[in-house]
CSV table of C-alpha atoms and ligand atoms in Angstrom, one decimal:
chain,number,residue,atom,x,y,z
A,1,MET,CA,0.1,-0.1,-0.2
A,2,ALA,CA,1.9,3.2,-1.2
A,3,ASN,CA,1.1,5.9,1.1
A,4,SER,CA,3.2,8.8,1.5
A,5,LEU,CA,3.2,11.5,-1.7
A,6,LEU,CA,6.2,10.3,-3.2
A,7,GLU,CA,5.2,6.7,-3.2
A,8,ARG,CA,1.8,7.5,-4.9
A,9,ASP,CA,3.7,9.5,-7.1
A,10,ALA,CA,5.9,6.6,-8.2
A,11,LYS,CA,3.5,4.3,-8.3
A,12,PHE,CA,1.0,5.7,-10.2
A,13,LEU,CA,3.3,8.5,-12.6
A,14,ALA,CA,5.0,7.4,-15.7
A,15,GLY,CA,8.4,8.5,-15.4
A,16,ILE,CA,8.8,9.0,-18.9
A,17,GLY,CA,7.1,12.1,-18.4
A,18,LYS,CA,8.9,13.2,-15.2
A,19,LEU,CA,12.4,14.3,-14.0
A,20,ARG,CA,13.7,13.4,-10.9
A,21,THR,CA,17.1,14.6,-9.4
A,22,TYR,CA,15.8,14.5,-5.9
A,23,PRO,CA,13.2,13.4,-3.3
A,24,LEU,CA,11.0,17.2,-3.9
A,25,THR,CA,6.8,16.8,-3.2
A,26,ILE,CA,5.6,20.1,-4.3
A,27,LYS,CA,2.1,20.6,-1.4
A,28,ASN,CA,1.6,24.2,-2.6
A,29,ALA,CA,3.0,27.1,-2.9
A,30,ARG,CA,3.8,30.7,-2.7
A,31,GLY,CA,6.1,33.9,-4.0
A,32,ASN,CA,9.3,31.9,-5.2
A,33,ARG,CA,8.8,29.4,-3.1
A,34,LEU,CA,7.9,25.5,-3.0
A,35,ILE,CA,6.1,24.5,-0.2
A,36,GLU,CA,7.1,20.6,0.3
A,37,GLU,CA,4.5,18.4,2.3
A,38,ASN,CA,6.1,18.3,5.3
A,39,GLY,CA,5.4,22.3,5.2
A,40,ARG,CA,8.9,22.9,4.4
A,41,GLU,CA,9.4,26.1,2.1
A,42,VAL,CA,12.3,25.6,-0.9
A,43,LEU,CA,13.3,28.1,-3.0
A,44,ASP,CA,12.3,27.5,-6.4
A,45,LEU,CA,16.0,28.5,-8.0
A,46,SER,CA,14.5,26.8,-11.5
A,47,GLY,CA,11.6,28.6,-11.7
A,48,ALA,CA,9.9,25.1,-13.3
A,49,ALA,CA,12.0,25.7,-15.6
A,50,GLY,CA,11.7,28.9,-16.3
A,51,ALA,CA,7.4,28.3,-16.7
A,52,ALA,CA,7.2,29.8,-13.5
A,53,LEU,CA,7.9,33.7,-15.0
A,54,LEU,CA,5.7,35.5,-12.0
A,55,GLY,CA,6.5,33.0,-9.0
A,56,TYR,CA,4.3,31.4,-7.7
A,57,GLY,CA,0.3,32.9,-7.0
A,58,HIS,CA,0.7,36.5,-8.1
A,59,PRO,CA,-2.2,38.5,-7.8
A,60,ALA,CA,-2.0,39.5,-10.7
A,61,VAL,CA,-2.0,36.1,-12.3
A,62,ILE,CA,-4.8,35.0,-10.3
A,63,GLU,CA,-6.9,38.2,-11.3
A,64,ALA,CA,-6.5,37.6,-14.6
A,65,ALA,CA,-7.1,33.7,-14.4
A,66,ARG,CA,-10.4,34.2,-12.6
A,67,ARG,CA,-11.8,36.6,-15.4
A,68,GLY,CA,-10.5,34.0,-17.6
A,69,PHE,CA,-13.3,32.0,-16.4
A,70,THR,CA,-15.8,34.3,-15.0
A,71,GLU,CA,-15.7,37.0,-17.7
A,72,CYS,CA,-15.6,34.7,-20.5
A,73,ALA,CA,-16.2,31.3,-22.2
A,74,SER,CA,-13.3,29.6,-21.1
A,75,ALA,CA,-13.1,26.6,-23.0
A,76,SER,CA,-11.5,27.4,-26.9
A,77,ASP,CA,-11.3,30.1,-29.8
A,78,MET,CA,-11.2,27.6,-32.2
A,79,PHE,CA,-14.8,28.2,-33.6
A,80,GLY,CA,-15.4,32.0,-33.1
A,81,ALA,CA,-13.4,35.1,-32.1
A,82,SER,CA,-12.7,35.6,-28.7
A,83,GLU,CA,-12.3,38.9,-27.4
A,84,SER,CA,-9.2,37.7,-24.8
A,85,ALA,CA,-7.7,35.6,-27.5
A,86,VAL,CA,-7.4,38.6,-29.9
A,87,ALA,CA,-6.3,41.1,-27.5
A,88,LEU,CA,-3.2,39.2,-26.5
A,89,ALA,CA,-2.4,38.5,-30.2
A,90,GLU,CA,-2.0,41.9,-30.7
A,91,GLN,CA,-0.3,42.6,-27.3
A,92,LEU,CA,2.2,39.7,-28.4
A,93,LEU,CA,2.8,41.5,-32.0
A,94,GLY,CA,3.1,44.8,-30.2
A,95,ILE,CA,6.9,43.3,-27.9
A,96,VAL,CA,8.0,41.7,-31.3
A,97,PRO,CA,9.8,44.9,-33.1
A,98,GLU,CA,10.2,43.0,-36.4
A,99,ALA,CA,6.6,42.2,-36.3
A,100,THR,CA,5.3,44.1,-39.2
A,101,ASP,CA,2.3,41.7,-41.3
A,102,HIS,CA,2.0,39.0,-38.6
A,103,LYS,CA,0.5,36.9,-37.3
A,104,VAL,CA,0.2,34.4,-33.5
A,105,TRP,CA,-1.0,31.5,-33.7
A,106,PHE,CA,-2.0,29.6,-29.6
A,107,GLY,CA,-1.0,26.5,-28.6
A,108,HIS,CA,-0.6,25.0,-25.2
A,109,SER,CA,3.7,24.1,-24.4
A,110,GLY,CA,6.6,25.4,-26.5
A,111,SER,CA,7.0,21.4,-28.1
A,112,ASP,CA,3.6,21.9,-30.1
A,113,ALA,CA,4.8,25.5,-31.4
A,114,ASN,CA,8.4,24.2,-32.3
A,115,ASP,CA,5.9,21.5,-34.0
A,116,THR,CA,3.1,23.4,-35.9
A,117,ALA,CA,6.2,26.1,-36.9
A,118,MET,CA,8.1,23.6,-38.7
A,119,ARG,CA,4.7,22.3,-40.4
A,120,ALA,CA,3.7,25.4,-41.0
A,121,ILE,CA,7.3,26.4,-43.1
A,122,THR,CA,7.7,23.1,-45.4
A,123,ALA,CA,3.8,23.8,-45.9
A,124,ALA,CA,4.5,27.7,-47.0
A,125,THR,CA,7.9,27.4,-48.2
A,126,GLY,CA,8.0,23.9,-50.2
A,127,ARG,CA,11.3,22.8,-48.5
A,128,LYS,CA,10.8,19.2,-45.9
A,129,ARG,CA,14.6,20.0,-44.5
A,130,PHE,CA,15.9,21.9,-41.7
A,131,LEU,CA,19.2,23.0,-39.7
A,132,SER,CA,19.3,22.8,-36.2
A,133,PHE,CA,22.1,22.8,-33.5
A,134,TYR,CA,23.4,19.7,-31.9
A,135,GLY,CA,22.8,19.5,-28.1
A,136,ALA,CA,19.0,21.7,-29.2
A,137,TYR,CA,15.9,21.7,-27.0
A,138,HIS,CA,13.0,22.4,-29.0
A,139,GLY,CA,10.3,20.1,-27.4
A,140,GLY,CA,9.2,16.6,-26.3
A,141,VAL,CA,6.5,15.7,-29.2
A,142,SER,CA,7.3,13.9,-32.1
A,143,GLY,CA,7.9,16.6,-34.6
A,144,SER,CA,9.8,19.2,-32.7
A,145,MET,CA,12.0,16.1,-30.4
A,146,SER,CA,12.7,15.2,-34.5
A,147,VAL,CA,14.8,18.7,-34.6
A,148,SER,CA,16.5,18.5,-31.3
A,149,SER,CA,19.7,16.5,-30.3
A,150,HIS,CA,19.5,16.8,-26.4
A,151,PRO,CA,21.4,13.6,-25.4
A,152,SER,CA,18.0,12.2,-23.8
A,153,GLN,CA,16.0,12.7,-26.3
A,154,GLN,CA,18.9,10.1,-28.2
A,155,HIS,CA,15.6,7.3,-28.4
A,156,THR,CA,14.4,9.7,-31.2
A,157,LEU,CA,15.3,9.5,-34.8
A,158,PRO,CA,15.6,13.0,-36.1
A,159,ARG,CA,13.1,13.7,-39.0
A,160,ALA,CA,14.4,12.4,-42.5
A,161,GLY,CA,16.8,14.8,-43.6
A,162,LEU,CA,17.3,17.1,-41.1
A,163,VAL,CA,21.0,19.0,-41.3
A,164,GLN,CA,22.5,19.9,-37.3
A,165,ILE,CA,25.8,22.2,-36.5
A,166,PRO,CA,27.3,22.2,-33.2
A,167,TYR,CA,26.5,25.5,-31.2
A,168,ALA,CA,28.8,27.2,-30.9
A,169,ASN,CA,30.8,26.9,-27.7
A,170,PRO,CA,33.8,29.1,-26.2
A,171,TYR,CA,34.2,26.7,-23.8
A,172,ARG,CA,34.6,24.1,-25.4
A,173,PRO,CA,35.2,24.5,-29.2
A,174,ILE,CA,35.0,21.7,-31.4
A,175,SER,CA,38.2,22.4,-33.3
A,176,GLY,CA,41.0,25.0,-32.3
A,177,ASP,CA,40.8,28.4,-30.6
A,178,ASP,CA,37.8,30.1,-32.3
A,179,ALA,CA,34.9,28.4,-31.8
A,180,ALA,CA,32.3,30.1,-34.6
A,181,LYS,CA,35.1,30.0,-37.1
A,182,ALA,CA,34.2,25.6,-36.6
A,183,VAL,CA,31.3,25.8,-37.2
A,184,PHE,CA,31.1,27.9,-40.4
A,185,ASP,CA,33.5,25.9,-41.6
A,186,TYR,CA,31.7,23.0,-40.9
A,187,LEU,CA,28.8,24.9,-42.6
A,188,ASP,CA,30.2,25.4,-45.3
A,189,PHE,CA,31.4,21.8,-46.2
A,190,LEU,CA,27.7,20.9,-45.5
A,191,PHE,CA,26.0,22.9,-47.9
A,192,THR,CA,29.0,22.2,-50.3
A,193,CYS,CA,28.6,18.6,-50.4
A,194,GLY,CA,26.2,17.3,-48.0
A,195,CYS,CA,22.8,19.7,-48.2
A,196,PRO,CA,22.1,21.7,-50.9
A,197,PRO,CA,21.0,25.1,-49.1
A,198,ASP,CA,18.5,25.7,-50.9
A,199,ASP,CA,16.3,22.9,-49.8
A,200,ILE,CA,16.6,24.3,-46.3
A,201,GLY,CA,13.3,25.8,-45.0
A,202,ALA,CA,14.6,27.2,-41.5
A,203,LEU,CA,17.3,27.5,-39.1
A,204,PHE,CA,16.0,26.6,-35.3
A,205,ILE,CA,17.7,28.9,-33.1
A,206,GLU,CA,18.2,29.0,-29.2
A,207,PRO,CA,19.5,32.5,-28.8
A,208,LEU,CA,20.9,30.6,-25.9
A,209,GLN,CA,21.5,27.2,-25.6
A,210,SER,CA,20.2,26.3,-22.4
A,211,ASP,CA,19.3,22.7,-22.4
A,212,GLY,CA,22.7,21.6,-24.0
A,213,GLY,CA,24.6,23.7,-21.4
A,214,MET,CA,23.6,27.2,-21.0
A,215,LEU,CA,26.0,28.4,-23.8
A,216,VAL,CA,26.4,31.3,-24.9
A,217,PRO,CA,27.8,32.3,-28.4
A,218,PRO,CA,30.4,33.7,-29.1
A,219,PRO,CA,29.9,37.6,-30.1
A,220,GLY,CA,29.0,38.2,-33.6
A,221,PHE,CA,28.7,33.9,-34.3
A,222,LEU,CA,24.5,34.1,-34.5
A,223,LYS,CA,24.2,37.1,-36.6
A,224,GLU,CA,26.9,35.6,-39.2
A,225,LEU,CA,25.4,32.3,-39.2
A,226,THR,CA,21.7,33.7,-39.7
A,227,GLU,CA,22.7,35.6,-43.0
A,228,ARG,CA,25.0,33.1,-44.1
A,229,CYS,CA,21.5,31.1,-44.0
A,230,ARG,CA,18.9,34.1,-44.8
A,231,ALA,CA,21.2,34.9,-48.1
A,232,HIS,CA,19.9,30.7,-49.5
A,233,GLY,CA,16.5,32.0,-48.5
A,234,ILE,CA,16.7,29.6,-45.5
A,235,LEU,CA,14.1,31.4,-42.4
A,236,ILE,CA,15.0,31.6,-39.1
A,237,VAL,CA,12.6,30.5,-36.2
A,238,SER,CA,13.8,31.9,-32.8
A,239,ASP,CA,12.5,29.6,-29.9
A,240,GLU,CA,12.2,32.0,-27.1
A,241,VAL,CA,10.3,29.1,-25.1
A,242,LYS,CA,12.6,29.2,-22.0
A,243,VAL,CA,15.1,32.1,-22.1
A,244,GLY,CA,12.8,35.0,-23.7
A,245,LEU,CA,10.4,37.0,-22.5
A,246,GLY,CA,12.5,39.1,-20.2
A,247,ARG,CA,14.5,36.7,-18.6
A,248,PRO,CA,17.6,37.4,-20.8
A,249,GLY,CA,17.1,41.5,-20.1
A,250,ARG,CA,14.6,41.7,-22.7
A,251,TRP,CA,12.0,41.7,-24.1
A,252,HIS,CA,13.7,38.7,-26.4
A,253,CYS,CA,17.1,37.1,-25.8
A,254,TYR,CA,17.3,37.2,-30.1
A,255,GLN,CA,17.9,41.1,-29.4
A,256,ALA,CA,20.9,40.3,-27.1
A,257,GLU,CA,22.6,38.6,-30.6
A,258,GLU,CA,21.2,41.0,-33.1
A,259,VAL,CA,19.5,38.4,-34.8
A,260,ILE,CA,16.5,39.3,-37.0
A,261,PRO,CA,14.1,36.4,-36.7
A,262,ASP,CA,11.3,35.5,-39.4
A,263,VAL,CA,9.3,33.1,-37.2
A,264,VAL,CA,9.5,33.6,-32.8
A,265,THR,CA,8.7,30.7,-30.4
A,266,PHE,CA,7.4,31.3,-27.0
A,267,GLY,CA,6.3,29.1,-24.8
A,268,LYS,CA,6.9,28.5,-20.4
A,269,GLY,CA,6.6,31.6,-19.1
A,270,LEU,CA,4.0,33.2,-20.9
A,271,GLY,CA,1.5,31.4,-19.2
A,272,SER,CA,3.5,31.4,-15.6
A,273,GLY,CA,1.5,28.9,-14.3
A,274,VAL,CA,-1.1,28.2,-17.4
A,275,PRO,CA,-0.5,26.5,-20.3
A,276,ILE,CA,0.2,28.2,-23.6
A,277,SER,CA,2.6,28.8,-26.3
A,278,ALA,CA,2.8,31.2,-29.4
A,279,ILE,CA,4.2,31.3,-32.6
A,280,VAL,CA,4.4,35.3,-34.5
A,281,ALA,CA,5.7,35.0,-37.6
A,282,PRO,CA,4.6,36.7,-41.3
A,283,ARG,CA,1.2,36.4,-42.6
A,284,GLU,CA,1.8,34.1,-45.1
A,285,ILE,CA,3.2,31.5,-43.4
A,286,MET,CA,0.1,31.9,-40.8
A,287,ASP,CA,-2.5,32.2,-43.2
A,288,PHE,CA,-1.3,28.7,-45.3
A,289,GLN,CA,-4.2,27.0,-45.2
A,290,GLU,CA,-7.4,26.6,-43.1
A,291,ALA,CA,-7.3,24.5,-40.1
A,292,PHE,CA,-4.0,23.8,-40.4
A,293,ALA,CA,-2.8,23.2,-36.9
A,294,LEU,CA,-6.4,23.0,-34.6
A,295,ILE,CA,-5.5,21.8,-31.0
A,296,THR,CA,-8.9,22.0,-29.5
A,297,ALA,CA,-8.2,23.9,-25.9
A,298,THR,CA,-5.7,26.5,-27.6
A,299,GLY,CA,-6.4,30.4,-27.1
A,300,ASN,CA,-9.1,29.8,-24.1
A,301,SER,CA,-9.8,32.4,-22.0
A,302,VAL,CA,-8.1,31.5,-19.0
A,303,SER,CA,-5.0,31.4,-20.7
A,304,THR,CA,-5.0,34.2,-22.4
A,305,CYS,CA,-6.2,36.1,-19.9
A,306,VAL,CA,-3.0,34.6,-17.5
A,307,ALA,CA,-0.9,35.5,-20.6
A,308,SER,CA,-1.6,39.2,-21.3
A,309,ALA,CA,-1.2,39.6,-17.1
A,310,ALA,CA,1.6,38.2,-17.5
A,311,LEU,CA,2.8,40.5,-20.2
A,312,THR,CA,1.7,43.6,-18.7
A,313,THR,CA,3.3,42.9,-15.3
A,314,ILE,CA,7.0,42.1,-16.3
A,315,GLU,CA,6.5,45.5,-18.2
A,316,ASN,CA,4.6,47.6,-15.1
A,317,ASP,CA,6.9,46.0,-12.5
A,318,GLY,CA,10.3,46.7,-14.5
A,319,LEU,CA,10.6,42.8,-14.3
A,320,ILE,CA,13.5,43.2,-17.6
A,321,ALA,CA,15.5,45.8,-15.1
A,322,ASN,CA,15.2,43.1,-12.1
A,323,ALA,CA,16.2,40.3,-14.2
A,324,THR,CA,19.4,42.1,-15.1
A,325,ALA,CA,20.6,43.4,-11.7
A,326,ARG,CA,19.5,40.0,-10.2
A,327,GLY,CA,21.1,38.0,-12.7
A,328,GLU,CA,24.7,40.0,-12.2
A,329,GLN,CA,24.4,39.8,-8.3
A,330,ILE,CA,23.7,36.3,-9.0
A,331,MET,CA,26.7,36.0,-11.4
A,332,ASP,CA,29.1,37.9,-9.7
A,333,GLY,CA,28.2,35.9,-6.7
A,334,LEU,CA,28.9,32.7,-8.6
A,335,ARG,CA,32.0,34.0,-10.2
A,336,ALA,CA,33.8,34.6,-6.2
A,337,LEU,CA,32.7,31.1,-5.3
A,338,GLN,CA,34.5,30.1,-8.4
A,339,GLU,CA,38.0,31.9,-7.3
A,340,ARG,CA,37.6,29.6,-4.1
A,341,HIS,CA,35.9,26.5,-5.7
A,342,ALA,CA,38.3,24.5,-8.3
A,343,ILE,CA,35.5,22.2,-9.9
A,344,ILE,CA,33.5,25.7,-10.8
A,345,GLY,CA,34.7,25.9,-15.0
A,346,GLU,CA,33.0,28.9,-16.4
A,347,VAL,CA,29.9,31.1,-15.4
A,348,ARG,CA,27.5,32.0,-17.9
A,349,GLY,CA,24.8,33.2,-18.9
A,350,ARG,CA,22.0,36.0,-19.4
A,351,GLY,CA,20.1,37.8,-17.2
A,352,LEU,CA,18.0,35.5,-15.4
A,353,ALA,CA,19.4,32.6,-17.5
A,354,ILE,CA,22.4,31.5,-15.7
A,355,GLY,CA,24.5,28.2,-16.1
A,356,PHE,CA,27.8,27.5,-14.3
A,357,GLU,CA,30.1,24.4,-15.8
A,358,LEU,CA,31.7,21.9,-13.3
A,359,VAL,CA,34.5,20.3,-14.1
A,360,ARG,CA,37.2,18.4,-12.5
A,361,ASP,CA,40.1,19.4,-13.7
A,362,ARG,CA,40.2,23.0,-15.0
A,363,LEU,CA,42.9,21.7,-17.7
A,364,THR,CA,41.6,18.9,-19.3
A,365,LYS,CA,38.1,20.1,-18.6
A,366,GLU,CA,37.3,17.0,-17.6
A,367,PRO,CA,33.2,17.5,-17.3
A,368,ALA,CA,32.1,16.9,-13.1
A,369,THR,CA,28.6,14.7,-14.0
A,370,ILE,CA,28.0,12.9,-10.8
A,371,GLU,CA,29.3,16.2,-9.0
A,372,ALA,CA,26.6,18.3,-10.3
A,373,ALA,CA,23.5,15.9,-9.9
A,374,LYS,CA,25.2,15.7,-5.8
A,375,VAL,CA,25.6,19.4,-6.5
A,376,ILE,CA,21.5,19.7,-7.1
A,377,LEU,CA,20.7,16.8,-4.3
A,378,ARG,CA,22.6,19.1,-1.7
A,379,GLY,CA,21.0,22.1,-3.1
A,380,TYR,CA,17.4,20.7,-2.6
A,381,GLN,CA,18.7,19.7,1.1
A,382,LEU,CA,19.3,23.0,1.8
A,383,GLY,CA,16.6,24.4,0.7
A,384,ALA,CA,16.9,25.4,-3.3
A,385,THR,CA,16.1,23.9,-6.4
A,386,PHE,CA,17.7,23.8,-9.5
A,387,THR,CA,18.3,20.9,-12.0
A,388,TYR,CA,21.6,20.2,-14.2
A,389,VAL,CA,21.8,20.3,-18.4
A,390,GLY,CA,24.3,20.3,-20.4
A,391,MET,CA,25.5,17.6,-22.8
A,392,PHE,CA,27.8,16.0,-20.1
A,393,SER,CA,25.0,17.2,-17.5
A,394,ASN,CA,27.9,19.2,-15.5
A,395,VAL,CA,26.0,22.5,-15.5
A,396,PRO,CA,23.9,23.2,-12.9
A,397,GLU,CA,20.9,25.8,-14.6
A,398,LEU,CA,19.4,28.1,-12.4
A,399,THR,CA,15.6,30.2,-14.3
A,400,PRO,CA,14.5,31.7,-11.5
A,401,PRO,CA,11.1,33.5,-11.2
A,402,LEU,CA,12.0,37.3,-12.9
A,403,THR,CA,10.5,38.8,-9.4
A,404,LEU,CA,13.5,37.2,-7.5
A,405,THR,CA,14.2,39.7,-5.2
A,406,GLU,CA,17.8,40.6,-3.5
A,407,ALA,CA,17.7,39.1,-0.7
A,408,GLU,CA,16.4,35.7,-2.4
A,409,ALA,CA,19.7,36.3,-5.1
A,410,ASP,CA,21.7,36.1,-1.9
A,411,GLU,CA,20.4,33.4,-0.2
A,412,ALA,CA,21.0,30.9,-3.7
A,413,ILE,CA,24.9,32.0,-4.0
A,414,ALA,CA,24.2,31.0,0.1
A,415,ILE,CA,23.5,27.8,-0.5
A,416,ILE,CA,24.9,27.1,-4.2
A,417,GLY,CA,28.3,27.9,-1.9
A,418,GLN,CA,27.4,25.5,0.4
A,419,ALA,CA,26.2,22.5,-1.6
A,420,VAL,CA,29.4,23.2,-4.2
A,421,ASP,CA,32.0,22.9,-0.8
A,422,ASP,CA,29.8,19.8,0.7
A,423,VAL,CA,30.9,18.2,-2.6
A,424,GLU,CA,34.1,19.0,-3.0
A,425,ASN,CA,34.9,17.9,0.5
A,426,GLY,CA,33.2,14.1,-0.1
A,427,ARG,CA,30.3,15.0,1.9
A,428,VAL,CA,27.2,13.7,-0.4
A,429,SER,CA,28.0,10.3,-1.2
A,430,ASP,CA,27.4,8.3,-4.4
A,431,ASP,CA,24.9,6.4,-2.8
A,432,GLU,CA,22.5,9.1,-1.6
A,433,VAL,CA,22.4,10.5,-5.5
A,434,ALA,CA,22.3,7.0,-7.4
A,435,ALA,CA,18.6,7.4,-6.3
A,436,PHE,CA,17.8,9.9,-8.8
A,437,ALA,CA,18.2,8.8,-12.3
A,438,GLY,CA,18.2,12.8,-13.8
A,439,TRP,CA,18.1,12.8,-17.6
B,501,LIG,C1,14.1,26.0,-25.6
B,501,LIG,C2,13.5,24.9,-25.3
B,501,LIG,N1,12.2,24.8,-27.1
B,501,LIG,C3,10.9,24.2,-26.5
B,501,LIG,C4,10.9,23.6,-25.0
B,501,LIG,C5,9.6,22.8,-24.9
B,501,LIG,O1,8.6,23.3,-24.2
B,501,LIG,P1,7.7,22.6,-23.4
B,501,LIG,O2,8.4,21.7,-22.7
B,501,LIG,O3,7.3,23.8,-22.5
B,501,LIG,O4,6.5,22.3,-24.5
B,501,LIG,C6,11.9,23.8,-24.1
B,501,LIG,C7,11.4,23.0,-22.5
B,501,LIG,O5,12.4,22.5,-22.4
B,501,LIG,C8,12.8,24.6,-24.8
B,501,LIG,O6,13.5,24.9,-23.5
């Protein structure tokens, strides 16, 4: 007989939909903290992998959800024009400077947004191939997974005709010292010998490759790459699902790279606690065909009212500036830890999208994979949740709510510092961490 929440969860919920790095129970949440079954409060430095953009129980979100239920018909906007869906589309178009003659499609998750974007691009351009990065994570349904290549997804084959290139990683260039040049050389080779570029419909980018290791590309890399692609008529899709909407200290992460995308996809934080995603793209792609991407409950008024409230709150509460300030505070704190702890090889990020790469040796850069799992577990034990990303699962990642306070950022550094110290000094055993499969 299963009794505790953890036992019931293990017995009744499928492992394939789970990521387990610590024995967290979630009874409730408030502000930027999760509340466990036993009442313990835990600072959520993951922000539900970026989905809790405004933390938990934000008054604006609660009020918007109430409005979505009581003042609108909440099931779907599929059969008619709904005020809350149209208003959100207008609002979203207003924050995408590239949107001139653009339209919006709503879905439920970043996964379906990228999936739908792919199909619409193929239909509109007639080009069936895509270009994406090794290490990319664009979603967990068949289409978006098939243009991804995160190690956790190697059970699924890439889509036919997918062309993949390495992400320019200044910490680990694929060859030589110039991470960007190595990728351009590879791209030139591919376009000459591997795949006619005129067959490629779009390049999918994450302007900061999060699940691949919170990689910040070298300056100018994405700008030049996208310009090279555009010369062949290849569209640029910027996946802003995890690192966009104020998190990078700007509305959009692609703005930090001076990239001009054709198509932008949103998810996670757009709903700030409710499921909603969006594609913003030119009319000729989005008007390809009626009934092309039907999902019944998309555009429902609860999700659209909450998303509108989230965008308004980001603007009115100065949360983009807060992301910059708290991000600098945390990265300064991590760099100070790096001076004391050899295991921290690199600290990187933009705004409140931050990673710190753990290595066993700063010269060889041997990934400290089990150590990263231990830091995550110890962090949880000490009172903060965050997870790890990266091709070697050795990069603890912080994507906290944009509402994180200065005091909470200090608390985060103190907990991480203690966790790293405990791991470096052998105070977390292999057995303790072995119970958590991670990803
Ligand atoms: C960059 C990126 N795109 C898309 C997705 C898929 O979003 P979701 O899991 O909400 O469907 C994720 C999820 O982690 C992501 O990080």
